[in-house]
Tab-separated table of C-alpha atoms in Angstrom:
chain	number	residue	atom	x	y	z
A	1	MET	CA	-30.352	16.675	-10.810
A	2	GLU	CA	-31.001	12.973	-11.335
A	3	GLU	CA	-27.861	12.074	-9.362
A	4	SER	CA	-28.932	14.350	-6.465
A	5	ALA	CA	-32.298	12.644	-6.330
A	6	GLY	CA	-30.523	9.305	-6.325
A	7	VAL	CA	-28.327	10.392	-3.408
A	8	LYS	CA	-31.424	11.519	-1.478
A	9	ARG	CA	-33.149	8.162	-2.075
A	10	PHE	CA	-29.976	6.393	-1.000
A	11	VAL	CA	-29.762	8.411	2.246
A	12	ASN	CA	-33.395	7.588	3.046
A	13	TYR	CA	-32.721	3.958	2.211
A	14	LEU	CA	-29.640	3.894	4.414
A	15	THR	CA	-31.091	5.644	7.443
A	16	ALA	CA	-33.818	3.015	7.546
A	17	ASP	CA	-31.114	0.755	9.038
A	18	LYS	CA	-29.788	2.547	12.129
A	19	TRP	CA	-27.055	-0.009	12.776
A	20	VAL	CA	-25.458	0.623	9.410
A	21	ALA	CA	-25.877	4.398	9.681
A	22	MET	CA	-24.266	4.419	13.137
A	23	ALA	CA	-21.398	2.215	11.947
A	24	ILE	CA	-20.722	4.468	8.937
A	25	CYS	CA	-20.685	7.603	11.110
A	26	PHE	CA	-18.448	6.026	13.742
A	27	ILE	CA	-15.885	4.634	11.295
A	28	THR	CA	-15.809	7.863	9.275
A	29	VAL	CA	-15.155	9.916	12.414
A	30	LEU	CA	-12.567	7.375	13.535
A	31	ARG	CA	-10.662	7.545	10.262
A	32	LEU	CA	-10.700	11.338	10.214
A	33	SER	CA	-9.652	11.654	13.866
A	34	PHE	CA	-6.772	9.228	13.371
A	35	ILE	CA	-5.243	11.639	10.848
A	36	TRP	CA	-4.262	13.682	13.921
A	37	LEU	CA	-4.261	11.060	16.701
A	38	MET	CA	-2.359	8.192	15.080
A	39	GLY	CA	1.415	8.278	15.123
A	40	PRO	CA	3.496	7.640	12.015
A	41	MET	CA	4.159	4.167	10.716
A	42	PRO	CA	7.650	3.342	9.397
A	43	GLN	CA	6.211	3.342	5.875
A	44	ASP	CA	5.071	6.973	6.338
A	45	ALA	CA	8.597	7.985	7.292
A	46	TYR	CA	10.291	5.956	4.561
A	47	TYR	CA	8.247	7.364	1.677
A	48	TYR	CA	8.543	10.832	3.166
A	49	PHE	CA	12.313	10.200	3.050
A	50	TYR	CA	11.882	9.272	-0.619
A	51	GLY	CA	10.234	12.612	-1.309
A	52	GLN	CA	12.916	14.602	0.495
A	53	HIS	CA	15.443	13.106	-1.936
A	54	PHE	CA	13.473	13.894	-5.085
A	55	ALA	CA	14.180	11.590	-8.031
A	56	LEU	CA	12.561	10.180	-11.164
A	57	SER	CA	12.063	6.887	-9.332
A	58	TYR	CA	13.370	4.903	-6.374
A	59	PHE	CA	14.941	1.564	-5.490
A	60	ASP	CA	12.042	-0.225	-3.797
A	61	HIS	CA	9.151	1.312	-5.742
A	62	PRO	CA	8.179	3.860	-8.401
A	63	PRO	CA	7.845	7.519	-7.379
A	64	ALA	CA	4.130	8.421	-7.123
A	65	ILE	CA	3.752	8.165	-3.334
A	66	ALA	CA	7.005	10.086	-2.820
A	67	TRP	CA	5.919	12.893	-5.136
A	68	ILE	CA	2.535	13.145	-3.396
A	69	LEU	CA	4.085	13.358	0.083
A	70	ARG	CA	6.676	15.875	-1.109
A	71	ALA	CA	3.939	18.097	-2.554
A	72	PHE	CA	1.815	17.975	0.612
A	73	THR	CA	4.672	18.507	3.063
A	74	ASP	CA	6.109	21.356	0.994
A	75	LEU	CA	2.694	23.035	0.999
A	76	PHE	CA	1.549	22.336	4.561
A	77	GLY	CA	4.705	21.580	6.523
A	78	ARG	CA	6.690	18.586	7.792
A	79	HIS	CA	4.011	17.129	10.075
A	80	VAL	CA	2.763	13.585	10.564
A	81	PHE	CA	-0.866	14.679	10.140
A	82	VAL	CA	0.007	16.232	6.750
A	83	ILE	CA	1.381	12.879	5.553
A	84	LYS	CA	-1.786	11.079	6.684
A	85	LEU	CA	-3.991	13.825	5.238
A	86	ALA	CA	-2.351	13.213	1.850
A	87	ASP	CA	-3.177	9.489	2.090
A	88	THR	CA	-6.761	10.232	3.118
A	89	LEU	CA	-7.444	12.692	0.301
A	90	VAL	CA	-6.028	10.359	-2.366
A	91	THR	CA	-8.153	7.522	-0.929
A	92	VAL	CA	-11.244	9.737	-1.033
A	93	GLY	CA	-10.445	10.212	-4.714
A	94	THR	CA	-10.294	6.439	-5.113
A	95	LEU	CA	-13.727	6.071	-3.521
A	96	LEU	CA	-15.220	8.712	-5.822
A	97	VAL	CA	-13.748	7.140	-8.959
A	98	PHE	CA	-14.839	3.697	-7.732
A	99	TYR	CA	-18.456	4.863	-7.532
A	100	ARG	CA	-18.305	6.317	-11.059
A	101	LEU	CA	-16.864	3.024	-12.274
A	102	ALA	CA	-19.543	1.032	-10.450
A	103	ARG	CA	-22.271	3.117	-12.115
A	104	CYS	CA	-20.955	1.961	-15.496
A	105	PHE	CA	-21.905	-1.617	-14.605
A	106	LEU	CA	-24.662	-1.366	-12.006
A	107	PRO	CA	-27.910	0.492	-11.392
A	108	ARG	CA	-27.647	3.268	-8.811
A	109	GLU	CA	-28.795	1.268	-5.794
A	110	ARG	CA	-26.401	-1.622	-6.551
A	111	ALA	CA	-23.566	0.855	-7.188
A	112	TRP	CA	-24.131	2.349	-3.736
A	113	ASN	CA	-24.090	-1.164	-2.297
A	114	ALA	CA	-20.721	-1.778	-3.961
A	115	TRP	CA	-19.423	1.519	-2.598
A	116	LEU	CA	-20.590	0.634	0.923
A	117	LEU	CA	-18.925	-2.775	0.708
A	118	LEU	CA	-15.620	-1.163	-0.213
A	119	TYR	CA	-15.917	1.710	2.272
A	120	ALA	CA	-16.470	-0.713	5.150
A	121	THR	CA	-13.215	-2.584	4.581
A	122	LEU	CA	-10.096	-2.359	6.686
A	123	MET	CA	-8.352	-1.926	3.327
A	124	VAL	CA	-9.741	1.604	3.021
A	125	THR	CA	-8.637	2.409	6.579
A	126	ILE	CA	-5.104	1.200	5.819
A	127	LEU	CA	-4.955	3.181	2.578
A	128	SER	CA	-6.234	6.360	4.216
A	129	LEU	CA	-3.833	6.285	7.180
A	130	ILE	CA	-0.603	4.577	6.080
A	131	SER	CA	1.593	5.847	3.252
A	132	THR	CA	2.355	3.058	0.805
A	133	PRO	CA	2.585	2.865	-3.001
A	134	ASP	CA	-0.866	1.236	-2.857
A	135	VAL	CA	-2.448	4.622	-2.032
A	136	PRO	CA	-1.897	6.145	-5.516
A	137	LEU	CA	-1.953	2.662	-7.089
A	138	LEU	CA	-5.640	2.099	-6.310
A	139	PHE	CA	-6.588	5.624	-7.363
A	140	PHE	CA	-4.954	5.360	-10.781
A	141	TRP	CA	-6.029	1.722	-11.141
A	142	SER	CA	-9.665	2.780	-10.751
A	143	LEU	CA	-9.159	5.639	-13.231
A	144	SER	CA	-7.595	3.217	-15.706
A	145	LEU	CA	-10.573	0.855	-15.568
A	146	LEU	CA	-12.984	3.763	-15.972
A	147	ALA	CA	-11.109	5.076	-19.022
A	148	MET	CA	-10.871	1.590	-20.569
A	149	TYR	CA	-14.581	1.048	-20.062
A	150	LYS	CA	-15.427	4.274	-21.875
A	151	ALA	CA	-13.056	3.431	-24.720
A	152	LEU	CA	-14.364	-0.122	-25.151
A	153	PHE	CA	-18.055	0.023	-24.304
A	154	GLU	CA	-18.914	3.621	-25.186
A	155	GLN	CA	-16.541	3.854	-28.201
A	156	ARG	CA	-15.115	7.182	-26.992
A	157	ARG	CA	-11.823	7.277	-28.851
A	158	MET	CA	-10.127	9.925	-26.734
A	159	TYR	CA	-10.329	7.579	-23.761
A	160	TRP	CA	-7.800	5.243	-25.354
A	161	ILE	CA	-5.234	7.968	-24.726
A	162	TRP	CA	-6.537	8.634	-21.210
A	163	SER	CA	-6.431	4.923	-20.424
A	164	GLY	CA	-2.776	4.759	-21.493
A	165	ILE	CA	-1.882	7.750	-19.328
A	166	ALA	CA	-3.825	6.370	-16.358
A	167	MET	CA	-2.178	2.955	-16.711
A	168	GLY	CA	1.197	4.669	-16.899
A	169	LEU	CA	0.511	6.609	-13.707
A	170	THR	CA	-0.553	3.346	-12.093
A	171	PHE	CA	2.815	1.872	-13.073
A	172	ASP	CA	4.489	5.010	-11.691
A	173	SER	CA	2.812	4.041	-8.408
A	174	LYS	CA	3.683	0.338	-8.202
A	175	TYR	CA	4.832	-2.429	-10.542
A	176	THR	CA	1.612	-4.352	-9.865
A	177	ALA	CA	0.193	-2.094	-12.571
A	178	LEU	CA	1.495	-4.534	-15.189
A	179	PHE	CA	-1.666	-6.517	-14.481
A	180	LEU	CA	-3.635	-3.681	-16.132
A	181	PRO	CA	-2.367	-3.998	-19.723
A	182	ALA	CA	-2.218	-7.763	-19.194
A	183	GLY	CA	-5.884	-7.752	-18.108
A	184	ALA	CA	-6.833	-5.567	-21.073
A	185	VAL	CA	-5.143	-7.949	-23.522
A	186	LEU	CA	-6.779	-10.928	-21.814
A	187	PHE	CA	-10.217	-9.336	-22.121
A	188	LEU	CA	-9.698	-8.484	-25.801
A	189	LEU	CA	-8.586	-12.040	-26.520
A	190	LEU	CA	-11.557	-13.610	-24.715
A	191	SER	CA	-14.325	-11.251	-25.840
A	192	ARG	CA	-15.379	-11.984	-29.426
A	193	GLU	CA	-17.200	-8.709	-29.896
A	194	HIS	CA	-14.220	-6.647	-28.670
A	195	ARG	CA	-11.350	-8.698	-30.115
A	196	ARG	CA	-11.031	-6.352	-33.078
A	197	TYR	CA	-9.727	-3.632	-30.756
A	198	LEU	CA	-6.587	-5.668	-30.112
A	199	TRP	CA	-5.178	-4.453	-33.442
A	200	SER	CA	-6.884	-1.073	-33.450
A	201	GLY	CA	-5.188	2.300	-33.579
A	202	GLY	CA	-6.874	3.230	-30.309
A	203	PHE	CA	-5.301	0.343	-28.404
A	204	LEU	CA	-1.886	1.084	-29.931
A	205	LEU	CA	-2.278	4.729	-28.856
A	206	SER	CA	-3.059	3.515	-25.344
A	207	ILE	CA	0.123	1.437	-25.251
A	208	LEU	CA	2.127	4.355	-26.675
A	209	PHE	CA	0.936	6.789	-23.996
A	210	PHE	CA	1.485	4.124	-21.350
A	211	ALA	CA	5.108	3.841	-22.513
A	212	ILE	CA	5.563	7.625	-22.480
A	213	THR	CA	4.086	8.000	-18.986
A	214	ILE	CA	6.367	5.357	-17.427
A	215	LEU	CA	9.529	6.992	-18.810
A	216	PRO	CA	10.603	8.419	-15.396
A	217	VAL	CA	10.783	4.898	-13.956
A	218	VAL	CA	12.552	3.507	-17.026
A	219	ILE	CA	15.111	6.346	-17.145
A	220	TRP	CA	15.919	5.958	-13.432
A	221	ASN	CA	16.444	2.223	-13.879
A	222	VAL	CA	18.679	2.710	-16.920
A	223	ASP	CA	20.763	5.224	-14.964
A	224	ASN	CA	21.018	2.817	-11.990
A	225	GLN	CA	21.770	-0.488	-13.740
A	226	PHE	CA	18.091	-1.543	-13.588
A	227	ALA	CA	18.409	-1.839	-9.808
A	228	SER	CA	14.688	-1.492	-9.063
A	229	PHE	CA	13.565	-3.831	-11.840
A	230	ARG	CA	16.072	-6.451	-10.677
A	231	PHE	CA	15.078	-6.054	-7.027
A	232	GLN	CA	11.395	-6.542	-7.812
A	233	SER	CA	11.910	-9.478	-10.195
A	234	SER	CA	14.887	-11.841	-10.148
A	235	GLU	CA	16.033	-10.947	-6.629
A	236	ARG	CA	12.556	-11.692	-5.262
A	237	VAL	CA	12.704	-15.249	-6.588
A	238	GLY	CA	15.373	-16.043	-4.013
A	239	GLY	CA	12.622	-16.270	-1.384
A	240	VAL	CA	10.945	-19.344	-2.895
A	241	GLU	CA	10.407	-22.126	-0.332
A	242	PHE	CA	7.608	-24.626	0.209
A	243	HIS	CA	5.355	-23.658	3.138
A	244	PRO	CA	1.880	-25.091	2.497
A	245	LEU	CA	0.386	-23.478	5.616
A	246	ASP	CA	1.134	-20.017	4.173
A	247	PHE	CA	-1.905	-20.547	1.963
A	248	PHE	CA	-4.096	-20.218	5.044
A	249	GLY	CA	-2.095	-17.184	6.124
A	250	VAL	CA	-2.982	-15.466	2.860
A	251	ILE	CA	-6.673	-16.321	3.311
A	252	GLY	CA	-6.524	-14.896	6.831
A	253	HIS	CA	-4.861	-11.687	5.645
A	254	GLN	CA	-7.423	-11.146	2.908
A	255	ALA	CA	-10.267	-11.834	5.360
A	256	ALA	CA	-8.758	-9.156	7.601
A	257	ILE	CA	-8.520	-6.398	4.998
A	258	LEU	CA	-11.809	-7.195	3.220
A	259	LEU	CA	-13.618	-8.531	6.316
A	260	PRO	CA	-14.919	-12.115	6.314
A	261	VAL	CA	-18.360	-11.217	4.938
A	262	LEU	CA	-17.015	-9.714	1.724
A	263	LEU	CA	-14.335	-12.365	1.234
A	264	GLY	CA	-16.951	-15.066	1.807
A	265	VAL	CA	-19.399	-13.729	-0.780
A	266	LEU	CA	-16.615	-13.218	-3.325
A	267	CYS	CA	-15.573	-16.867	-2.955
A	268	TYR	CA	-19.170	-18.095	-2.985
A	269	TYR	CA	-20.207	-16.245	-6.140
A	270	LEU	CA	-16.982	-17.194	-7.920
A	271	TRP	CA	-17.785	-20.831	-7.165
A	272	LYS	CA	-21.336	-20.374	-8.493
A	273	PHE	CA	-19.989	-18.614	-11.574
A	274	VAL	CA	-17.572	-21.441	-12.353
A	275	ARG	CA	-20.397	-23.969	-11.964
A	276	LYS	CA	-22.577	-21.985	-14.355
A	277	TYR	CA	-20.063	-21.284	-17.134
A	278	GLY	CA	-17.305	-23.841	-16.616
A	279	ILE	CA	-14.840	-23.609	-19.499
A	280	TYR	CA	-17.322	-21.789	-21.757
A	281	ILE	CA	-15.819	-18.349	-21.261
A	282	GLY	CA	-17.381	-17.068	-24.477
A	283	ARG	CA	-20.806	-17.233	-22.838
A	284	ILE	CA	-19.893	-14.768	-20.086
A	285	PRO	CA	-21.471	-11.347	-20.715
A	286	ALA	CA	-18.850	-8.866	-21.898
A	287	ARG	CA	-19.203	-6.437	-18.994
A	288	GLN	CA	-18.843	-9.196	-16.418
A	289	LEU	CA	-15.886	-10.630	-18.330
A	290	PHE	CA	-14.221	-7.210	-18.276
A	291	LEU	CA	-14.478	-7.014	-14.483
A	292	LEU	CA	-13.294	-10.591	-14.016
A	293	CYS	CA	-10.182	-10.075	-16.168
A	294	PHE	CA	-8.880	-7.537	-13.635
A	295	PHE	CA	-9.946	-9.584	-10.618
A	296	VAL	CA	-9.512	-13.337	-11.062
A	297	PRO	CA	-5.964	-13.454	-12.567
A	298	ILE	CA	-4.440	-11.389	-9.739
A	299	CYS	CA	-6.192	-13.233	-6.916
A	300	GLY	CA	-5.691	-16.573	-8.628
A	301	LEU	CA	-1.964	-16.087	-9.245
A	302	PHE	CA	-1.117	-14.921	-5.735
A	303	THR	CA	-3.270	-17.627	-4.152
A	304	VAL	CA	-1.587	-20.346	-6.233
A	305	ILE	CA	1.956	-19.204	-5.404
A	306	SER	CA	1.231	-18.617	-1.704
A	307	PRO	CA	2.502	-22.073	-0.573
A	308	ILE	CA	5.917	-21.398	-2.151
A	309	TYR	CA	6.257	-17.615	-1.770
A	310	TRP	CA	5.070	-15.319	0.998
A	311	VAL	CA	2.306	-13.135	-0.453
A	312	LYS	CA	2.030	-9.789	1.281
A	313	ILE	CA	-1.301	-8.568	2.595
A	314	ASN	CA	-1.582	-5.693	0.094
A	315	TRP	CA	-0.687	-7.443	-3.170
A	316	MET	CA	-4.265	-8.390	-4.058
A	317	MET	CA	-5.794	-5.002	-3.218
A	318	PRO	CA	-6.184	-3.730	-6.827
A	319	ALA	CA	-8.129	-6.852	-7.815
A	320	TYR	CA	-10.910	-5.991	-5.393
A	321	ILE	CA	-11.836	-2.797	-7.256
A	322	SER	CA	-13.447	-4.773	-10.090
A	323	GLY	CA	-14.195	-7.805	-7.894
A	324	ILE	CA	-16.466	-5.848	-5.549
A	325	ILE	CA	-18.336	-4.280	-8.468
A	326	TRP	CA	-18.765	-7.694	-10.075
A	327	VAL	CA	-20.163	-9.395	-6.972
A	328	SER	CA	-22.458	-6.446	-6.187
A	329	THR	CA	-24.596	-7.489	-9.162
A	330	TRP	CA	-26.276	-10.003	-6.843
A	331	LEU	CA	-25.807	-8.688	-3.307
A	332	THR	CA	-28.735	-7.272	-1.379
A	333	PHE	CA	-28.593	-4.855	1.530
A	334	LYS	CA	-28.538	-7.660	4.129
A	335	TYR	CA	-24.947	-8.410	3.107
A	336	ILE	CA	-24.097	-4.724	3.513
A	337	ARG	CA	-25.571	-4.786	7.026
A	338	TRP	CA	-23.433	-7.742	8.111
A	339	GLN	CA	-20.366	-6.245	6.463
A	340	TRP	CA	-20.780	-3.038	8.447
A	341	ILE	CA	-21.488	-4.800	11.743
A	342	CYS	CA	-18.283	-6.771	11.231
A	343	SER	CA	-16.466	-3.573	10.260
A	344	LEU	CA	-17.663	-1.829	13.416
A	345	VAL	CA	-16.306	-4.626	15.616
A	346	VAL	CA	-12.931	-4.615	13.835
A	347	HIS	CA	-12.550	-0.830	13.956
A	348	VAL	CA	-13.477	-0.618	17.631
A	349	ALA	CA	-10.781	-3.210	18.343
A	350	LEU	CA	-8.340	-1.233	16.192
A	351	ALA	CA	-9.149	2.006	18.034
A	352	VAL	CA	-8.574	0.330	21.411
A	353	GLU	CA	-5.238	-1.066	20.224
A	354	VAL	CA	-4.046	2.311	18.921
A	355	LEU	CA	-5.198	4.352	21.918
A	356	VAL	CA	-4.622	1.925	24.812
A	357	TYR	CA	-2.196	-0.635	23.287
A	358	PRO	CA	-3.374	-3.687	25.279
A	359	VAL	CA	-1.705	-6.206	22.908
A	360	PRO	CA	2.059	-5.677	22.413
A	361	ILE	CA	3.267	-5.831	18.800
A	362	HIS	CA	6.621	-7.573	18.561
A	363	SER	CA	7.627	-5.804	15.380
A	364	ASP	CA	8.917	-2.453	14.192
A	365	ASP	CA	5.806	-2.227	11.988
A	366	THR	CA	3.853	-0.238	14.558
A	367	MET	CA	3.045	3.385	15.307
A	368	ILE	CA	3.879	2.901	18.994
A	369	GLY	CA	6.924	4.528	20.590
A	370	TRP	CA	8.533	6.316	17.671
A	371	LYS	CA	7.846	9.838	18.947
A	372	GLY	CA	9.444	8.871	22.248
A	373	LEU	CA	12.474	7.655	20.310
A	374	GLY	CA	12.647	10.943	18.409
A	375	ASP	CA	12.506	12.976	21.629
A	376	GLY	CA	15.111	10.737	23.266
A	377	VAL	CA	17.550	10.971	20.370
A	378	LYS	CA	17.144	14.769	20.214
A	379	THR	CA	18.221	14.966	23.861
A	380	LEU	CA	21.040	12.493	23.296
A	381	SER	CA	22.254	14.308	20.195
A	382	ALA	CA	22.511	17.550	22.161
A	383	SER	CA	25.115	15.833	24.367
A	384	TYR	CA	27.068	14.608	21.327
A	385	PRO	CA	26.452	17.315	18.704
A	386	ASP	CA	29.289	16.263	16.387
A	387	ASP	CA	28.311	12.569	16.199
A	388	PHE	CA	26.427	11.226	13.201
A	389	ILE	CA	23.506	8.881	13.880
A	390	PHE	CA	22.697	5.575	12.232
A	391	SER	CA	20.682	2.401	12.623
A	392	ALA	CA	20.942	-0.965	10.884
A	393	ASP	CA	17.494	-2.454	10.389
A	394	ASP	CA	16.028	-2.483	6.869
A	395	TYR	CA	14.912	1.146	6.934
A	396	LYS	CA	12.442	1.656	9.755
A	397	THR	CA	14.451	3.235	12.591
A	398	SER	CA	16.586	5.350	10.263
A	399	ALA	CA	13.535	6.611	8.354
A	400	MET	CA	11.680	7.441	11.563
A	401	LEU	CA	14.616	9.408	12.948
A	402	ASN	CA	14.979	11.268	9.646
A	403	LEU	CA	11.340	12.303	9.994
A	404	TYR	CA	11.543	13.391	13.634
A	405	LEU	CA	15.006	14.966	13.638
A	406	GLY	CA	14.782	16.707	10.271
A	407	HIS	CA	18.354	15.864	9.278
A	408	MET	CA	20.244	12.921	7.813
A	409	VAL	CA	20.228	9.694	9.820
A	410	TYR	CA	22.176	6.903	8.142
A	411	SER	CA	21.298	3.258	7.636
A	412	ARG	CA	23.074	-0.086	7.360
A	413	ASN	CA	25.245	1.071	4.465
A	414	VAL	CA	27.445	2.545	7.212
A	415	ILE	CA	28.539	-1.027	7.999
A	416	GLY	CA	28.798	-2.129	4.382
A	417	GLU	CA	25.387	-3.750	3.982
A	418	ASN	CA	22.716	-3.067	1.373
A	419	ALA	CA	20.456	-0.278	2.597
A	420	LEU	CA	17.616	-0.053	0.047
A	421	GLN	CA	16.943	3.572	-0.949
A	422	PHE	CA	19.660	4.813	1.435
A	423	ASP	CA	22.139	3.415	-1.107
A	424	PHE	CA	20.813	5.694	-3.862
A	425	ILE	CA	20.832	9.208	-2.411
A	426	GLY	CA	24.442	10.030	-3.254
A	427	THR	CA	25.852	9.559	0.239
A	428	ASP	CA	29.651	9.646	0.392
A	429	LEU	CA	30.529	7.677	3.521
A	430	ASN	CA	34.163	8.808	3.260
A	431	THR	CA	33.065	12.239	4.495
A	432	LEU	CA	32.257	10.545	7.833
A	433	LYS	CA	35.711	8.981	8.193
A	434	GLY	CA	37.194	9.461	11.665
A	435	LYS	CA	33.944	10.767	13.130
A	436	ASN	CA	32.130	9.336	16.124
A	437	ALA	CA	28.586	7.975	15.860
A	438	LEU	CA	25.489	7.126	17.853
A	439	PHE	CA	24.070	3.733	16.926
A	440	ILE	CA	20.362	3.170	17.678
A	441	ASN	CA	19.098	-0.414	17.809
A	442	SER	CA	15.359	-1.063	18.030
A	443	LEU	CA	14.090	-3.969	20.097
A	444	THR	CA	10.998	-5.743	18.799
A	445	ASP	CA	10.527	-7.289	22.262
A	446	VAL	CA	11.280	-5.004	25.215
A	447	ASP	CA	12.068	-8.020	27.431
A	448	ASP	CA	14.595	-9.672	25.139
A	449	ASP	CA	17.670	-7.709	24.128
A	450	LYS	CA	20.178	-10.580	23.999
A	451	ASP	CA	20.262	-10.943	20.216
A	452	GLU	CA	20.278	-7.198	19.652
A	453	VAL	CA	23.212	-6.699	22.005
A	454	ALA	CA	25.075	-9.461	20.155
A	455	PHE	CA	24.474	-7.580	16.902
A	456	THR	CA	26.939	-4.911	18.028
A	457	GLU	CA	29.719	-7.331	17.083
A	458	GLU	CA	28.874	-6.381	13.478
A	459	LEU	CA	29.994	-2.834	14.257
A	460	ALA	CA	33.487	-3.753	15.456
A	461	PRO	CA	35.269	-3.730	12.042
A	462	PHE	CA	34.109	-0.157	11.385
A	463	PHE	CA	34.884	1.576	14.699
A	464	SER	CA	37.785	1.606	17.124
A	465	SER	CA	35.407	1.045	20.053
A	466	VAL	CA	31.697	0.513	20.730
A	467	THR	CA	30.352	1.516	24.146
A	468	PRO	CA	26.779	1.053	25.401
A	469	LEU	CA	24.876	4.094	26.683
A	470	PRO	CA	21.631	4.043	28.692
A	471	PRO	CA	18.783	2.802	26.467
A	472	ILE	CA	15.885	4.977	25.398
A	473	VAL	CA	12.783	3.575	27.122
A	474	VAL	CA	9.320	4.658	25.989
A	475	THR	CA	6.363	4.228	28.318
A	476	GLN	CA	2.622	4.508	27.752
A	477	ASN	CA	-0.036	4.361	30.452
A	478	GLY	CA	2.643	3.531	33.020
A	479	ARG	CA	4.225	0.558	31.234
A	480	VAL	CA	7.192	0.103	28.927
A	481	VAL	CA	6.044	-0.201	25.306
A	482	ARG	CA	9.327	0.280	23.368
A	483	LYS	CA	13.008	0.020	24.133
A	484	PHE	CA	15.879	1.255	21.974
A	485	LEU	CA	19.488	0.329	22.676
A	486	VAL	CA	22.051	3.101	22.248
A	487	TYR	CA	25.797	2.772	21.569
A	488	ARG	CA	28.555	5.346	21.158
A	489	CYS	CA	30.895	4.313	18.362
A	490	LEU	CA	34.302	6.015	18.032
A	491	ASP	CA	36.539	6.715	15.011
A	492	TYR	CA	34.503	5.519	12.023
A	493	ARG	CA	36.277	3.541	9.276
A	494	PRO	CA	34.096	3.382	6.090
A	495	PRO	CA	33.738	0.074	4.232
A	496	GLY	CA	35.737	-0.449	1.043
A	497	GLY	CA	32.700	0.278	-1.170
A	498	ARG	CA	28.968	-0.185	-1.524
A	499	ARG	CA	27.938	-3.793	-2.011
């Protein structure tokens, strides 16, 4: 009853500002409509491919997103809108848990402010429309913080177990989850009044249930020579180079997903906080310290390493769950207003780009043109029904064709190169020996196919001949938006073994 009255007061409070109310309605409708209007991204297709080859875990990432997509597509059918509906519903769950978590730290009005700050971000739009491991990651991350809060600040012993399970499910979503137990240990070390829990039975139970819940990922790695753990740790280090300007790239990316208003106030209040407390961490109130331990280390680490290692746009996302709640302690509604005005501008621009495509994207990381490719390859395949189909980018074209065609499309392992998850689905390339193939090569720039044509030289050792066919050209609003080169490859000779 009290919560319903609070919601009513919040609605009255919100509708007093028509700009914000209009922006919320527009962006909500936009996000919901894009479930049906927006085409699939390569990530949607790749994690759908994961789910169609059900396993305890996978090469690139843990299994949560794959299991979710498998459940939804088994229930509602193999449709793009079903994949995006799954992302949206999990993200709605994240928003609900986020509000419950915010209420643990903030009065109702400030908690709604925190919720509005988060809901306005491009981050929420990305999570609700593009399948990535971050979709379940943020849901279980928020649940983990809520369970830890109840265990630590409300002394509810059962929540030690729930926190361990939630942290484990977060790890089953993405390896970034290791920052959760690390943040918990950091908080217990820094907080004098809670330090005793570091050696408590409750905390040990939490770690135990965390270990039990991550067993699927551990078992898969043991069975596959720790391939995923190695890929996400030592093999990543090979990308270390000094690029000082990448620091500004990271700032730009974070401003894009949070919007400049929110990023600006986070930086400003962190600066004020450092000036106030300096090195005297023991003076920080325990609840604020709790939030900061799951916010500052993640953002700080990735910001520091950004000049020597390219930090992806989504790596800091979990930190903002507690960061937004922390900064909302001081923010008034005027910040919410500017956040939503900025959000409206960004989402209108996004809608124009998706629907009209005025700015070409020279990358395969786009929703543009893939359906046209699927239709074109279906027609082509009817002319060569006995040919197998493959592509040789990282995963994008092969995953998209698997989604649209509904049968196996091979990847770069056909030509003896590492093919990410395509290497771990039990494919025996020797069964393709002597067969003919259709090779599909995606162009990132429709006006420049020189390098992509030259790539066909890589095919020569594996086929007796490689012959170009007419390309698949995809148009939108009367102009060419995607181009895919097609080659017929005869008499396949498999490589000596997987590398």
